[in-house]
Amino acid sequence: MKKFASFVLGAVAGCAAGFIAGSLLVSDEQVDDVKNKIKDNDKLQDLKKKYDNGTEVVKNQLASFPKNVEDDSELKDFDDIVIDDSDKDDDVTEEDNAKQSVDDLSNAKKDDTSSDKPEA
């Protein structure tokens, strides 16, 4: 713990010393000159435009993603789907297939419509 505290203290002191030295050694004229060179540099301006366009494209792509589904009632509808695999049963007659389909439908989960209607 003592080493960590010494490291943090040294890092803070080093940053402060570097900031003070930078502000004393570099004049305001040199800073303005560097800013003007950056502003006049065509390559840097082109990179800045590409960066701005790229971030705009990413923002548009993120905005086009669908929002999360809060209402899961559509997902519950999948419980009611009955899969008809009658194509696979070649040796079963149509009458047997019809009886099996009726049995499947009678055993299927029935909609609970009583919760939609108010009780009397």
GROMACS .gro file of N, CA, C and O in nm:
model
  480
    1MET      N    1   0.083  -0.119   0.000
    1MET     CA    2   0.000   0.000   0.000
    1MET      C    3   0.088   0.125   0.000
    1MET      O    4   0.051   0.225  -0.062
    2LYS      N    5   0.201   0.116   0.070
    2LYS     CA    6   0.291   0.231   0.078
    2LYS      C    7   0.351   0.261  -0.060
    2LYS      O    8   0.365   0.377  -0.097
    3LYS      N    9   0.381   0.156  -0.136
    3LYS     CA   10   0.437   0.176  -0.269
    3LYS      C   11   0.333   0.239  -0.362
    3LYS      O   12   0.367   0.325  -0.445
    4PHE      N   13   0.208   0.198  -0.349
    4PHE     CA   14   0.102   0.253  -0.433
    4PHE      C   15   0.081   0.402  -0.403
    4PHE      O   16   0.065   0.482  -0.494
    5ALA      N   17   0.082   0.437  -0.274
    5ALA     CA   18   0.066   0.578  -0.237
    5ALA      C   19   0.182   0.662  -0.291
    5ALA      O   20   0.162   0.774  -0.338
    6SER      N   21   0.302   0.606  -0.286
    6SER     CA   22   0.417   0.677  -0.340
    6SER      C   23   0.405   0.693  -0.491
    6SER      O   24   0.440   0.799  -0.547
    7PHE      N   25   0.355   0.590  -0.558
    7PHE     CA   26   0.337   0.598  -0.703
    7PHE      C   27   0.236   0.706  -0.739
    7PHE      O   28   0.258   0.786  -0.830
    8VAL      N   29   0.121   0.710  -0.669
    8VAL     CA   30   0.018   0.809  -0.698
    8VAL      C   31   0.071   0.950  -0.671
    8VAL      O   32   0.051   1.042  -0.752
    9LEU      N   33   0.141   0.969  -0.561
    9LEU     CA   34   0.198   1.100  -0.528
    9LEU      C   35   0.300   1.142  -0.633
    9LEU      O   36   0.301   1.257  -0.679
   10GLY      N   37   0.383   1.050  -0.678
   10GLY     CA   38   0.482   1.081  -0.782
   10GLY      C   39   0.415   1.114  -0.914
   10GLY      O   40   0.460   1.203  -0.987
   11ALA      N   41   0.308   1.042  -0.948
   11ALA     CA   42   0.238   1.069  -1.073
   11ALA      C   43   0.174   1.207  -1.072
   11ALA      O   44   0.183   1.282  -1.170
   12VAL      N   45   0.112   1.244  -0.962
   12VAL     CA   46   0.049   1.376  -0.951
   12VAL      C   47   0.155   1.486  -0.956
   12VAL      O   48   0.139   1.587  -1.027
   13ALA      N   49   0.263   1.467  -0.884
   13ALA     CA   50   0.370   1.566  -0.884
   13ALA      C   51   0.434   1.578  -1.023
   13ALA      O   52   0.465   1.689  -1.069
   14GLY      N   53   0.452   1.467  -1.092
   14GLY     CA   54   0.509   1.469  -1.226
   14GLY      C   55   0.420   1.540  -1.326
   14GLY      O   56   0.467   1.617  -1.410
   15CYS      N   57   0.290   1.515  -1.318
   15CYS     CA   58   0.196   1.584  -1.407
   15CYS      C   59   0.196   1.734  -1.382
   15CYS      O   60   0.195   1.815  -1.476
   16ALA      N   61   0.196   1.773  -1.257
   16ALA     CA   62   0.197   1.915  -1.223
   16ALA      C   63   0.326   1.981  -1.272
   16ALA      O   64   0.324   2.090  -1.329
   17ALA      N   65   0.439   1.915  -1.251
   17ALA     CA   66   0.567   1.970  -1.295
   17ALA      C   67   0.573   1.980  -1.447
   17ALA      O   68   0.622   2.080  -1.502
   18GLY      N   69   0.522   1.881  -1.517
   18GLY     CA   70   0.519   1.885  -1.664
   18GLY      C   71   0.430   1.995  -1.717
   18GLY      O   72   0.465   2.064  -1.813
   19PHE      N   73   0.317   2.017  -1.654
   19PHE     CA   74   0.227   2.123  -1.697
   19PHE      C   75   0.289   2.261  -1.676
   19PHE      O   76   0.283   2.348  -1.764
   20ILE      N   77   0.350   2.279  -1.561
   20ILE     CA   78   0.414   2.408  -1.531
   20ILE      C   79   0.531   2.433  -1.626
   20ILE      O   80   0.547   2.542  -1.681
   21ALA      N   81   0.613   2.332  -1.650
   21ALA     CA   82   0.727   2.347  -1.739
   21ALA      C   83   0.680   2.376  -1.882
   21ALA      O   84   0.738   2.460  -1.951
   22GLY      N   85   0.574   2.308  -1.926
   22GLY     CA   86   0.522   2.331  -2.061
   22GLY      C   87   0.467   2.472  -2.078
   22GLY      O   88   0.487   2.536  -2.181
   23SER      N   89   0.398   2.521  -1.976
   23SER     CA   90   0.342   2.656  -1.987
   23SER      C   91   0.449   2.764  -1.980
   23SER      O   92   0.434   2.870  -2.040
   24LEU      N   93   0.560   2.737  -1.909
   24LEU     CA   94   0.668   2.836  -1.899
   24LEU      C   95   0.760   2.833  -2.021
   24LEU      O   96   0.812   2.937  -2.062
   25LEU      N   97   0.783   2.715  -2.078
   25LEU     CA   98   0.878   2.703  -2.188
   25LEU      C   99   0.818   2.738  -2.324
   25LEU      O  100   0.890   2.785  -2.413
   26VAL      N  101   0.688   2.717  -2.341
   26VAL     CA  102   0.625   2.743  -2.471
   26VAL      C  103   0.549   2.875  -2.462
   26VAL      O  104   0.462   2.892  -2.376
   27SER      N  105   0.582   2.967  -2.552
   27SER     CA  106   0.515   3.098  -2.549
   27SER      C  107   0.381   3.090  -2.619
   27SER      O  108   0.351   2.997  -2.694
   28ASP      N  109   0.298   3.190  -2.596
   28ASP     CA  110   0.166   3.195  -2.658
   28ASP      C  111   0.176   3.209  -2.809
   28ASP      O  112   0.090   3.159  -2.883
   29GLU      N  113   0.280   3.276  -2.857
   29GLU     CA  114   0.299   3.291  -3.001
   29GLU      C  115   0.324   3.156  -3.068
   29GLU      O  116   0.272   3.128  -3.176
   30GLN      N  117   0.403   3.071  -3.002
   30GLN     CA  118   0.431   2.938  -3.057
   30GLN      C  119   0.306   2.852  -3.057
   30GLN      O  120   0.281   2.776  -3.152
   31VAL      N  121   0.224   2.864  -2.954
   31VAL     CA  122   0.100   2.788  -2.947
   31VAL      C  123   0.006   2.832  -3.059
   31VAL      O  124  -0.054   2.749  -3.129
   32ASP      N  125  -0.006   2.964  -3.080
   32ASP     CA  126  -0.091   3.015  -3.188
   32ASP      C  127  -0.037   2.972  -3.324
   32ASP      O  128  -0.116   2.941  -3.415
   33ASP      N  129   0.096   2.970  -3.341
   33ASP     CA  130   0.156   2.928  -3.466
   33ASP      C  131   0.124   2.782  -3.496
   33ASP      O  132   0.090   2.745  -3.609
   34VAL      N  133   0.131   2.696  -3.395
   34VAL     CA  134   0.100   2.553  -3.412
   34VAL      C  135  -0.049   2.536  -3.447
   34VAL      O  136  -0.085   2.457  -3.535
   35LYS      N  137  -0.137   2.613  -3.381
   35LYS     CA  138  -0.280   2.605  -3.412
   35LYS      C  139  -0.308   2.646  -3.556
   35LYS      O  140  -0.390   2.584  -3.624
   36ASN      N  141  -0.241   2.749  -3.602
   36ASN     CA  142  -0.261   2.794  -3.741
   36ASN      C  143  -0.208   2.690  -3.840
   36ASN      O  144  -0.269   2.669  -3.946
   37LYS      N  145  -0.096   2.627  -3.808
   37LYS     CA  146  -0.043   2.522  -3.896
   37LYS      C  147  -0.140   2.405  -3.906
   37LYS      O  148  -0.159   2.347  -4.013
   38ILE      N  149  -0.201   2.369  -3.795
   38ILE     CA  150  -0.298   2.259  -3.795
   38ILE      C  151  -0.420   2.300  -3.876
   38ILE      O  152  -0.474   2.221  -3.953
   39LYS      N  153  -0.463   2.424  -3.861
   39LYS     CA  154  -0.581   2.471  -3.933
   39LYS      C  155  -0.557   2.477  -4.084
   39LYS      O  156  -0.646   2.452  -4.163
   40ASP      N  157  -0.433   2.510  -4.125
   40ASP     CA  158  -0.400   2.521  -4.266
   40ASP      C  159  -0.361   2.389  -4.330
   40ASP      O  160  -0.348   2.381  -4.453
   41ASN      N  161  -0.340   2.285  -4.254
   41ASN     CA  162  -0.296   2.157  -4.306
   41ASN      C  163  -0.414   2.085  -4.370
   41ASN      O  164  -0.513   2.050  -4.304
   42ASP      N  165  -0.406   2.062  -4.501
   42ASP     CA  166  -0.516   2.000  -4.575
   42ASP      C  167  -0.536   1.854  -4.535
   42ASP      O  168  -0.650   1.806  -4.528
   43LYS      N  169  -0.428   1.783  -4.508
   43LYS     CA  170  -0.440   1.642  -4.471
   43LYS      C  171  -0.514   1.626  -4.339
   43LYS      O  172  -0.600   1.538  -4.324
   44LEU      N  173  -0.481   1.711  -4.243
   44LEU     CA  174  -0.549   1.702  -4.113
   44LEU      C  175  -0.696   1.742  -4.125
   44LEU      O  176  -0.783   1.681  -4.060
   45GLN      N  177  -0.725   1.841  -4.206
   45GLN     CA  178  -0.865   1.881  -4.226
   45GLN      C  179  -0.944   1.770  -4.295
   45GLN      O  180  -1.060   1.746  -4.263
   46ASP      N  181  -0.878   1.703  -4.392
   46ASP     CA  182  -0.942   1.590  -4.459
   46ASP      C  183  -0.970   1.476  -4.361
   46ASP      O  184  -1.077   1.416  -4.363
   47LEU      N  185  -0.872   1.448  -4.274
   47LEU     CA  186  -0.892   1.345  -4.172
   47LEU      C  187  -1.007   1.383  -4.078
   47LEU      O  188  -1.086   1.298  -4.038
   48LYS      N  189  -1.015   1.511  -4.042
   48LYS     CA  190  -1.122   1.556  -3.953
   48LYS      C  191  -1.258   1.538  -4.020
   48LYS      O  192  -1.354   1.493  -3.956
   49LYS      N  193  -1.269   1.568  -4.150
   49LYS     CA  194  -1.395   1.549  -4.222
   49LYS      C  195  -1.432   1.402  -4.229
   49LYS      O  196  -1.548   1.365  -4.209
   50LYS      N  197  -1.332   1.316  -4.256
   50LYS     CA  198  -1.359   1.172  -4.261
   50LYS      C  199  -1.405   1.121  -4.126
   50LYS      O  200  -1.495   1.038  -4.116
   51TYR      N  201  -1.342   1.169  -4.019
   51TYR     CA  202  -1.380   1.128  -3.884
   51TYR      C  203  -1.524   1.171  -3.854
   51TYR      O  204  -1.604   1.092  -3.803
   52ASP      N  205  -1.556   1.297  -3.888
   52ASP     CA  206  -1.692   1.346  -3.863
   52ASP      C  207  -1.795   1.268  -3.943
   52ASP      O  208  -1.902   1.233  -3.892
   53ASN      N  209  -1.763   1.238  -4.070
   53ASN     CA  210  -1.856   1.159  -4.152
   53ASN      C  211  -1.871   1.017  -4.097
   53ASN      O  212  -1.981   0.962  -4.096
   54GLY      N  213  -1.760   0.958  -4.053
   54GLY     CA  214  -1.765   0.823  -3.996
   54GLY      C  215  -1.849   0.818  -3.870
   54GLY      O  216  -1.928   0.725  -3.851
   55THR      N  217  -1.834   0.917  -3.784
   55THR     CA  218  -1.914   0.917  -3.661
   55THR      C  219  -2.061   0.939  -3.692
   55THR      O  220  -2.148   0.884  -3.626
   56GLU      N  221  -2.089   1.018  -3.795
   56GLU     CA  222  -2.228   1.040  -3.835
   56GLU      C  223  -2.291   0.911  -3.888
   56GLU      O  224  -2.406   0.879  -3.858
   57VAL      N  225  -2.213   0.835  -3.966
   57VAL     CA  226  -2.263   0.707  -4.019
   57VAL      C  227  -2.291   0.610  -3.904
   57VAL      O  228  -2.394   0.542  -3.901
   58VAL      N  229  -2.201   0.605  -3.808
   58VAL     CA  230  -2.220   0.515  -3.694
   58VAL      C  231  -2.343   0.556  -3.613
   58VAL      O  232  -2.422   0.471  -3.571
   59LYS      N  233  -2.363   0.686  -3.594
   59LYS     CA  234  -2.482   0.733  -3.522
   59LYS      C  235  -2.609   0.692  -3.595
   59LYS      O  236  -2.706   0.649  -3.532
   60ASN      N  237  -2.609   0.706  -3.727
   60ASN     CA  238  -2.728   0.668  -3.804
   60ASN      C  239  -2.753   0.518  -3.797
   60ASN      O  240  -2.868   0.473  -3.788
   61GLN      N  241  -2.646   0.439  -3.801
   61GLN     CA  242  -2.663   0.294  -3.791
   61GLN      C  243  -2.716   0.254  -3.655
   61GLN      O  244  -2.802   0.166  -3.644
   62LEU      N  245  -2.666   0.316  -3.550
   62LEU     CA  246  -2.714   0.283  -3.416
   62LEU      C  247  -2.860   0.325  -3.399
   62LEU      O  248  -2.937   0.258  -3.331
   63ALA      N  249  -2.899   0.436  -3.462
   63ALA     CA  250  -3.037   0.481  -3.450
   63ALA      C  251  -3.132   0.390  -3.526
   63ALA      O  252  -3.251   0.382  -3.494
   64SER      N  253  -3.082   0.318  -3.627
   64SER     CA  254  -3.170   0.232  -3.707
   64SER      C  255  -3.195   0.096  -3.643
   64SER      O  256  -3.280   0.022  -3.690
   65PHE      N  257  -3.124   0.061  -3.536
   65PHE     CA  258  -3.148  -0.067  -3.469
   65PHE      C  259  -3.286  -0.066  -3.405
   65PHE      O  260  -3.330   0.036  -3.353
   66PRO      N  261  -3.355  -0.179  -3.407
   66PRO     CA  262  -3.488  -0.181  -3.345
   66PRO      C  263  -3.476  -0.171  -3.193
   66PRO      O  264  -3.377  -0.212  -3.134
   67LYS      N  265  -3.577  -0.113  -3.137
   67LYS     CA  266  -3.578  -0.097  -2.992
   67LYS      C  267  -3.614  -0.230  -2.927
   67LYS      O  268  -3.669  -0.319  -2.990
   68ASN      N  269  -3.584  -0.244  -2.801
   68ASN     CA  270  -3.614  -0.367  -2.729
   68ASN      C  271  -3.765  -0.389  -2.722
   68ASN      O  272  -3.842  -0.294  -2.709
   69VAL      N  273  -3.805  -0.514  -2.726
   69VAL     CA  274  -3.947  -0.548  -2.719
   69VAL      C  275  -3.986  -0.553  -2.571
   69VAL      O  276  -3.934  -0.632  -2.495
   70GLU      N  277  -4.076  -0.464  -2.534
   70GLU     CA  278  -4.123  -0.461  -2.396
   70GLU      C  279  -4.246  -0.550  -2.379
   70GLU      O  280  -4.267  -0.609  -2.276
   71ASP      N  281  -4.329  -0.558  -2.481
   71ASP     CA  282  -4.451  -0.636  -2.475
   71ASP      C  283  -4.424  -0.773  -2.538
   71ASP      O  284  -4.397  -0.783  -2.656
   72ASP      N  285  -4.430  -0.878  -2.459
   72ASP     CA  286  -4.398  -1.011  -2.509
   72ASP      C  287  -4.523  -1.089  -2.550
   72ASP      O  288  -4.518  -1.210  -2.564
   73SER      N  289  -4.635  -1.020  -2.572
   73SER     CA  290  -4.756  -1.091  -2.611
   73SER      C  291  -4.741  -1.158  -2.747
   73SER      O  292  -4.799  -1.262  -2.772
   74GLU      N  293  -4.662  -1.097  -2.837
   74GLU     CA  294  -4.639  -1.159  -2.967
   74GLU      C  295  -4.558  -1.287  -2.952
   74GLU      O  296  -4.577  -1.382  -3.027
   75LEU      N  297  -4.469  -1.290  -2.858
   75LEU     CA  298  -4.389  -1.410  -2.837
   75LEU      C  299  -4.472  -1.523  -2.780
   75LEU      O  300  -4.447  -1.640  -2.809
   76LYS      N  301  -4.572  -1.491  -2.701
   76LYS     CA  302  -4.658  -1.595  -2.643
   76LYS      C  303  -4.744  -1.661  -2.749
   76LYS      O  304  -4.792  -1.771  -2.730
   77ASP      N  305  -4.769  -1.593  -2.861
   77ASP     CA  306  -4.852  -1.650  -2.967
   77ASP      C  307  -4.788  -1.773  -3.029
   77ASP      O  308  -4.856  -1.855  -3.088
   78PHE      N  309  -4.658  -1.789  -3.017
   78PHE     CA  310  -4.591  -1.904  -3.075
   78PHE      C  311  -4.629  -2.033  -3.004
   78PHE      O  312  -4.612  -2.141  -3.057
   79ASP      N  313  -4.682  -2.024  -2.883
   79ASP     CA  314  -4.725  -2.144  -2.811
   79ASP      C  315  -4.845  -2.209  -2.879
   79ASP      O  316  -4.869  -2.328  -2.865
   80ASP      N  317  -4.923  -2.131  -2.953
   80ASP     CA  318  -5.045  -2.181  -3.015
   80ASP      C  319  -5.023  -2.244  -3.151
   80ASP      O  320  -5.118  -2.295  -3.211
   81ILE      N  321  -4.903  -2.241  -3.203
   81ILE     CA  322  -4.876  -2.293  -3.336
   81ILE      C  323  -4.875  -2.446  -3.332
   81ILE      O  324  -4.811  -2.507  -3.248
   82VAL      N  325  -4.949  -2.506  -3.424
   82VAL     CA  326  -4.952  -2.652  -3.437
   82VAL      C  327  -4.877  -2.686  -3.564
   82VAL      O  328  -4.910  -2.637  -3.672
   83ILE      N  329  -4.776  -2.768  -3.553
   83ILE     CA  330  -4.696  -2.806  -3.668
   83ILE      C  331  -4.760  -2.926  -3.735
   83ILE      O  332  -4.782  -3.030  -3.672
   84ASP      N  333  -4.789  -2.912  -3.862
   84ASP     CA  334  -4.853  -3.019  -3.939
   84ASP      C  335  -4.745  -3.091  -4.018
   84ASP      O  336  -4.692  -3.039  -4.115
   85ASP      N  337  -4.712  -3.210  -3.973
   85ASP     CA  338  -4.610  -3.289  -4.043
   85ASP      C  339  -4.674  -3.407  -4.114
   85ASP      O  340  -4.622  -3.517  -4.116
   86SER      N  341  -4.791  -3.384  -4.174
   86SER     CA  342  -4.864  -3.492  -4.240
   86SER      C  343  -4.793  -3.542  -4.366
   86SER      O  344  -4.823  -3.649  -4.415
   87ASP      N  345  -4.699  -3.465  -4.419
   87ASP     CA  346  -4.626  -3.509  -4.538
   87ASP      C  347  -4.540  -3.632  -4.508
   87ASP      O  348  -4.514  -3.714  -4.596
   88LYS      N  349  -4.499  -3.646  -4.385
   88LYS     CA  350  -4.409  -3.756  -4.349
   88LYS      C  351  -4.482  -3.889  -4.331
   88LYS      O  352  -4.422  -3.994  -4.339
   89ASP      N  353  -4.611  -3.882  -4.303
   89ASP     CA  354  -4.688  -4.004  -4.278
   89ASP      C  355  -4.754  -4.050  -4.408
   89ASP      O  356  -4.870  -4.021  -4.434
   90ASP      N  357  -4.682  -4.124  -4.490
   90ASP     CA  358  -4.736  -4.171  -4.617
   90ASP      C  359  -4.830  -4.290  -4.600
   90ASP      O  360  -4.925  -4.307  -4.675
   91ASP      N  361  -4.804  -4.374  -4.498
   91ASP     CA  362  -4.884  -4.494  -4.481
   91ASP      C  363  -5.010  -4.470  -4.398
   91ASP      O  364  -5.092  -4.559  -4.382
   92VAL      N  365  -5.031  -4.349  -4.347
   92VAL     CA  366  -5.149  -4.317  -4.268
   92VAL      C  367  -5.255  -4.264  -4.361
   92VAL      O  368  -5.229  -4.179  -4.447
   93THR      N  369  -5.379  -4.311  -4.343
   93THR     CA  370  -5.488  -4.266  -4.429
   93THR      C  371  -5.530  -4.124  -4.392
   93THR      O  372  -5.497  -4.074  -4.285
   94GLU      N  373  -5.604  -4.062  -4.481
   94GLU     CA  374  -5.648  -3.925  -4.457
   94GLU      C  375  -5.743  -3.919  -4.338
   94GLU      O  376  -5.743  -3.821  -4.264
   95GLU      N  377  -5.823  -4.022  -4.320
   95GLU     CA  378  -5.917  -4.024  -4.208
   95GLU      C  379  -5.842  -4.030  -4.074
   95GLU      O  380  -5.875  -3.959  -3.979
   96ASP      N  381  -5.739  -4.116  -4.067
   96ASP     CA  382  -5.658  -4.124  -3.945
   96ASP      C  383  -5.586  -3.992  -3.920
   96ASP      O  384  -5.574  -3.948  -3.805
   97ASN      N  385  -5.538  -3.932  -4.028
   97ASN     CA  386  -5.468  -3.805  -4.016
   97ASN      C  387  -5.563  -3.696  -3.966
   97ASN      O  388  -5.525  -3.614  -3.882
   98ALA      N  389  -5.686  -3.697  -4.015
   98ALA     CA  390  -5.784  -3.598  -3.971
   98ALA      C  391  -5.817  -3.617  -3.823
   98ALA      O  392  -5.828  -3.521  -3.748
   99LYS      N  393  -5.835  -3.744  -3.781
   99LYS     CA  394  -5.863  -3.771  -3.640
   99LYS      C  395  -5.748  -3.727  -3.551
   99LYS      O  396  -5.768  -3.670  -3.444
  100GLN      N  397  -5.626  -3.752  -3.597
  100GLN     CA  398  -5.509  -3.713  -3.520
  100GLN      C  399  -5.500  -3.560  -3.510
  100GLN      O  400  -5.467  -3.506  -3.404
  101SER      N  401  -5.533  -3.492  -3.619
  101SER     CA  402  -5.531  -3.345  -3.617
  101SER      C  403  -5.635  -3.290  -3.522
  101SER      O  404  -5.610  -3.194  -3.449
  102VAL      N  405  -5.753  -3.351  -3.519
  102VAL     CA  406  -5.858  -3.306  -3.428
  102VAL      C  407  -5.814  -3.330  -3.284
  102VAL      O  408  -5.835  -3.245  -3.196
  103ASP      N  409  -5.754  -3.445  -3.257
  103ASP     CA  410  -5.705  -3.474  -3.122
  103ASP      C  411  -5.597  -3.374  -3.082
  103ASP      O  412  -5.593  -3.327  -2.967
  104ASP      N  413  -5.508  -3.343  -3.176
  104ASP     CA  414  -5.402  -3.246  -3.146
  104ASP      C  415  -5.461  -3.110  -3.114
  104ASP      O  416  -5.415  -3.041  -3.022
  105LEU      N  417  -5.562  -3.072  -3.191
  105LEU     CA  418  -5.624  -2.941  -3.168
  105LEU      C  419  -5.698  -2.938  -3.035
  105LEU      O  420  -5.700  -2.836  -2.967
  106SER      N  421  -5.761  -3.048  -2.998
  106SER     CA  422  -5.835  -3.049  -2.872
  106SER      C  423  -5.739  -3.049  -2.753
  106SER      O  424  -5.772  -3.001  -2.646
  107ASN      N  425  -5.619  -3.103  -2.773
  107ASN     CA  426  -5.521  -3.105  -2.665
  107ASN      C  427  -5.435  -2.978  -2.661
  107ASN      O  428  -5.359  -2.958  -2.567
  108ALA      N  429  -5.450  -2.895  -2.764
  108ALA     CA  430  -5.369  -2.773  -2.769
  108ALA      C  431  -5.408  -2.678  -2.657
  108ALA      O  432  -5.520  -2.681  -2.605
  109LYS      N  433  -5.317  -2.592  -2.623
  109LYS     CA  434  -5.343  -2.493  -2.519
  109LYS      C  435  -5.449  -2.396  -2.567
  109LYS      O  436  -5.437  -2.339  -2.673
  110LYS      N  437  -5.553  -2.379  -2.488
  110LYS     CA  438  -5.662  -2.292  -2.528
  110LYS      C  439  -5.635  -2.151  -2.478
  110LYS      O  440  -5.573  -2.131  -2.374
  111ASP      N  441  -5.682  -2.052  -2.558
  111ASP     CA  442  -5.662  -1.912  -2.520
  111ASP      C  443  -5.741  -1.882  -2.394
  111ASP      O  444  -5.855  -1.925  -2.378
  112ASP      N  445  -5.682  -1.807  -2.307
  112ASP     CA  446  -5.748  -1.766  -2.185
  112ASP      C  447  -5.815  -1.631  -2.212
  112ASP      O  448  -5.757  -1.526  -2.192
  113THR      N  449  -5.939  -1.636  -2.259
  113THR     CA  450  -6.010  -1.513  -2.293
  113THR      C  451  -6.085  -1.456  -2.174
  113THR      O  452  -6.137  -1.345  -2.181
  114SER      N  453  -6.089  -1.529  -2.063
  114SER     CA  454  -6.163  -1.479  -1.947
  114SER      C  455  -6.091  -1.361  -1.883
  114SER      O  456  -6.153  -1.281  -1.816
  115SER      N  457  -5.959  -1.349  -1.902
  115SER     CA  458  -5.887  -1.238  -1.840
  115SER      C  459  -5.911  -1.109  -1.915
  115SER      O  460  -5.894  -1.001  -1.860
  116ASP      N  461  -5.956  -1.117  -2.044
  116ASP     CA  462  -5.983  -0.997  -2.120
  116ASP      C  463  -6.118  -0.935  -2.084
  116ASP      O  464  -6.138  -0.816  -2.099
  117LYS      N  465  -6.212  -1.021  -2.040
  117LYS     CA  466  -6.346  -0.974  -2.010
  117LYS      C  467  -6.356  -0.944  -1.861
  117LYS      O  468  -6.306  -1.020  -1.777
  118PRO      N  469  -6.423  -0.834  -1.826
  118PRO     CA  470  -6.443  -0.805  -1.683
  118PRO      C  471  -6.543  -0.904  -1.624
  118PRO      O  472  -6.637  -0.948  -1.690
  119GLU      N  473  -6.518  -0.940  -1.499
  119GLU     CA  474  -6.607  -1.034  -1.434
  119GLU      C  475  -6.736  -0.966  -1.393
  119GLU      O  476  -6.737  -0.851  -1.352
  120ALA      N  477  -6.847  -1.039  -1.398
  120ALA     CA  478  -6.980  -0.980  -1.366
  120ALA      C  479  -7.012  -0.998  -1.220
  120ALA      O  480  -6.967  -1.080  -1.152
   0.00000   0.00000   0.00000
